[in-house]
mmCIF file of C-alpha atoms in Angstrom:
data_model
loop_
_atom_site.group_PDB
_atom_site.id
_atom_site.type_symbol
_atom_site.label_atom_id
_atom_site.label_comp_id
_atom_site.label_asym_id
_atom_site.label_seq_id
_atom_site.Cartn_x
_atom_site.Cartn_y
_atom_site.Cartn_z
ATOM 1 C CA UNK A 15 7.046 10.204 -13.333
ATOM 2 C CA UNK A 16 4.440 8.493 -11.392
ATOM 3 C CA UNK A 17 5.242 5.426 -8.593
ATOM 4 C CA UNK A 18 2.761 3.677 -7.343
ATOM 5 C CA UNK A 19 3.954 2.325 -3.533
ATOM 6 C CA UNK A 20 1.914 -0.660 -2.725
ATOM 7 C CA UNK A 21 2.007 -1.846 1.059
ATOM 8 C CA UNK A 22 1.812 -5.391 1.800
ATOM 9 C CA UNK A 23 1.293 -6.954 4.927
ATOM 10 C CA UNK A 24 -0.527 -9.083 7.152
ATOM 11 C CA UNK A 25 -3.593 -7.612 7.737
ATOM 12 C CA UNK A 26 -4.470 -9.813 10.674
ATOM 13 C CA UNK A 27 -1.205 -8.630 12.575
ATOM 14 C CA UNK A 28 -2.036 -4.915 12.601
ATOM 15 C CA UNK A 29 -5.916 -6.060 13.568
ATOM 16 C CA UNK A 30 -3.856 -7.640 16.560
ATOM 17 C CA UNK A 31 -2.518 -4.698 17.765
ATOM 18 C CA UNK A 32 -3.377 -2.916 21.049
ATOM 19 C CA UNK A 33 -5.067 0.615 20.561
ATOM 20 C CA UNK A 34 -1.979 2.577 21.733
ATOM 21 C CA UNK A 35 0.572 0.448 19.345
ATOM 22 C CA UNK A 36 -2.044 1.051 16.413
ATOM 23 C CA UNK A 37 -2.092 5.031 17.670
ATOM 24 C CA UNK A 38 2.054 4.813 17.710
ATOM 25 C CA UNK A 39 1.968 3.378 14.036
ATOM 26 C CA UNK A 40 -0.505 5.561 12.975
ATOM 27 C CA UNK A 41 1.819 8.889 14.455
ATOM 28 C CA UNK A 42 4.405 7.725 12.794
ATOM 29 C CA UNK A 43 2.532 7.136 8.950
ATOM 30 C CA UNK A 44 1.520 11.023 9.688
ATOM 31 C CA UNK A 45 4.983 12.193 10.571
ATOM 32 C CA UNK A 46 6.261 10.232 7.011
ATOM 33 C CA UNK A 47 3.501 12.053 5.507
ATOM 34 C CA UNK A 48 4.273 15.234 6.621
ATOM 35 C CA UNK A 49 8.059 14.640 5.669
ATOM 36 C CA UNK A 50 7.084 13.762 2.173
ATOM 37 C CA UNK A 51 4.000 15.970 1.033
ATOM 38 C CA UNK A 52 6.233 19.404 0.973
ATOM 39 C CA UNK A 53 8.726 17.941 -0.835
ATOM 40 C CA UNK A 54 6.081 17.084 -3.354
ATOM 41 C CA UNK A 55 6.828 13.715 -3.634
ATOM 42 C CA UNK A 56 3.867 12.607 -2.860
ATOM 43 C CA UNK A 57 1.448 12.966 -5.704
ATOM 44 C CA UNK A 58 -1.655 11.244 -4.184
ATOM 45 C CA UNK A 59 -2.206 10.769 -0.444
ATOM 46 C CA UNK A 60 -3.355 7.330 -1.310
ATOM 47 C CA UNK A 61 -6.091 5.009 0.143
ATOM 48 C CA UNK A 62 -5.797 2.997 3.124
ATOM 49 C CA UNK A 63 -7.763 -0.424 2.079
ATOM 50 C CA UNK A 64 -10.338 -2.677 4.329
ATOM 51 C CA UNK A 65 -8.781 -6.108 5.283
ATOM 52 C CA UNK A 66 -8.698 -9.065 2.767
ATOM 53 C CA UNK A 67 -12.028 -10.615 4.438
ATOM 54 C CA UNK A 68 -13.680 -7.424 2.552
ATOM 55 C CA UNK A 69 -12.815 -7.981 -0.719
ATOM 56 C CA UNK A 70 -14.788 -9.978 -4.008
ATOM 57 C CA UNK A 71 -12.325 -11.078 -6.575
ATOM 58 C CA UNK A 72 -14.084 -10.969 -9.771
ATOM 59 C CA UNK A 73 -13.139 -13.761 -12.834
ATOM 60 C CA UNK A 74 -14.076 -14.872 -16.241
ATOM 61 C CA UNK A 75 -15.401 -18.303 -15.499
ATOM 62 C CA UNK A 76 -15.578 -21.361 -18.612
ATOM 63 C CA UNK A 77 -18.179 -19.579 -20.099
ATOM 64 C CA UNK A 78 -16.591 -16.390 -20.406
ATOM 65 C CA UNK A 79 -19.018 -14.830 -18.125
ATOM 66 C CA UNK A 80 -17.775 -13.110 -14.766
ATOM 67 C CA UNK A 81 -17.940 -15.026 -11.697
ATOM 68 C CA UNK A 82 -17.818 -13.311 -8.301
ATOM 69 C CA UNK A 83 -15.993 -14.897 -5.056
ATOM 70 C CA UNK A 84 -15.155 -13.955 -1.719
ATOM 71 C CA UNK A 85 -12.200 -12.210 -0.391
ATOM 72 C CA UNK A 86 -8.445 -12.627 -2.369
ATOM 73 C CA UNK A 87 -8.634 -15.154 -4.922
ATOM 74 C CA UNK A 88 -5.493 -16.553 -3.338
ATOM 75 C CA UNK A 89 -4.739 -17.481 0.350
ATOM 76 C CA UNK A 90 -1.732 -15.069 0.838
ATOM 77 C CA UNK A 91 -0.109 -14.363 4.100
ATOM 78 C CA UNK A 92 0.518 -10.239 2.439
ATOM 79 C CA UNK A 93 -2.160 -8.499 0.989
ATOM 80 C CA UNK A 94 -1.835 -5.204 -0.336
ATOM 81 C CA UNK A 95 -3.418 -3.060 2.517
ATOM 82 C CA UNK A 96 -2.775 0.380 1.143
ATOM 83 C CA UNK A 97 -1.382 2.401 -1.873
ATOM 84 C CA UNK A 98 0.844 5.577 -2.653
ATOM 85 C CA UNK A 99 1.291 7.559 -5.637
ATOM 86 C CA UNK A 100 4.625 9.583 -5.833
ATOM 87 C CA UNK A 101 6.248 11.762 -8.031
ATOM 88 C CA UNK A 102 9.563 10.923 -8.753
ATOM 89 C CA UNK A 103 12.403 11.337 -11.199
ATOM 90 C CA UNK A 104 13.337 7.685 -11.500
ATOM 91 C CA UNK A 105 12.691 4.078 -9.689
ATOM 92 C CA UNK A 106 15.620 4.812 -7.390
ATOM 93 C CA UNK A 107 14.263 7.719 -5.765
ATOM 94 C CA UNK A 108 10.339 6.173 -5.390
ATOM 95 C CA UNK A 109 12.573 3.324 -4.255
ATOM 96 C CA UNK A 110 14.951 5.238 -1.716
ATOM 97 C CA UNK A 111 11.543 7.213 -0.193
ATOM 98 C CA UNK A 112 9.458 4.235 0.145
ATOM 99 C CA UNK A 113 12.267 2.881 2.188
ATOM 100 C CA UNK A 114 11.712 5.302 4.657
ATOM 101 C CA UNK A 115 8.202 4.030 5.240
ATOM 102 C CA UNK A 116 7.822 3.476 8.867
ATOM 103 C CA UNK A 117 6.847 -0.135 8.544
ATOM 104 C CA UNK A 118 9.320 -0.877 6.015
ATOM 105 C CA UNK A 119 11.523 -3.370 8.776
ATOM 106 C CA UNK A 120 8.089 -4.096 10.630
ATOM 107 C CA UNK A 121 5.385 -5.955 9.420
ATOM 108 C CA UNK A 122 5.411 -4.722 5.735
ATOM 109 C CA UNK A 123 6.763 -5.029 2.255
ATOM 110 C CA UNK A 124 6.580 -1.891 0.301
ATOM 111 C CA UNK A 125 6.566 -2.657 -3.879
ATOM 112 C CA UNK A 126 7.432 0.480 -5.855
ATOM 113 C CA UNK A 127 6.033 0.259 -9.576
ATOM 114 C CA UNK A 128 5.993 2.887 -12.203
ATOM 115 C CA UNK A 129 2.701 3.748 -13.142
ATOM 116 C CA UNK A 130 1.734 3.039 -16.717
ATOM 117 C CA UNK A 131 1.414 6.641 -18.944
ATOM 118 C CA UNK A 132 -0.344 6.635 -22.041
ATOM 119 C CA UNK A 133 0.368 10.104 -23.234
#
């Protein structure tokens, strides 16, 4: 079954890191990466995502019709900066290998959630 890992954080920490701590975060993401993938856990490399100050957040206004705003809707502290898809064979497992997320006891929150099938 299909996990998607969403990683949360403060974008405007990592944009406050020096070049060589970004370069020592960044080794370590690969070497996760490179633990995972031939296991084939990993079913999609993912997508790293621009910070919040990037986004449009799009809503039905009164009138039904869309309205378009700037950046998150909401002023969070953790935005969702990047996503995952595994394969697993049950919560526990997406669960137990997003734990070993390099930034999991840094400055991120990993959310695993099973990805809806409609087979």
């Amino acid at each position: 079954m299909k996990y998607a890992m969403l990683i949360c954080g403060d974008d405007r920490e990592w944009a406050a890191l020096s070049p060589a701590d970004e370069q020592d975060v960044m080794k370590q993401v690969y070497a996760w990466f490179e633990r995972w993938q031939p296991t084939g856990k990993i079913a999609d490399g993912g997508a790293e995502l621009q910070p919040r100050d990037t986004a449009k957040t799009v809503r039905a206004g009164a009138n039904g019709e869309p309205v378009i705003t700037d950046g998150p809707y909401l002023e969070l502290k953790e935005v969702i900066g990047a996503i995952v898809m595994l394969e697993c064979d049950d919560i526990d497992e997406a669960a137990r290998i997003a734990a070993t997320w390099p930034l999991a006891a840094g400055m991120s929150a990993l959310e695993v959630r099973p990805v809806m099938s409609h087979e």
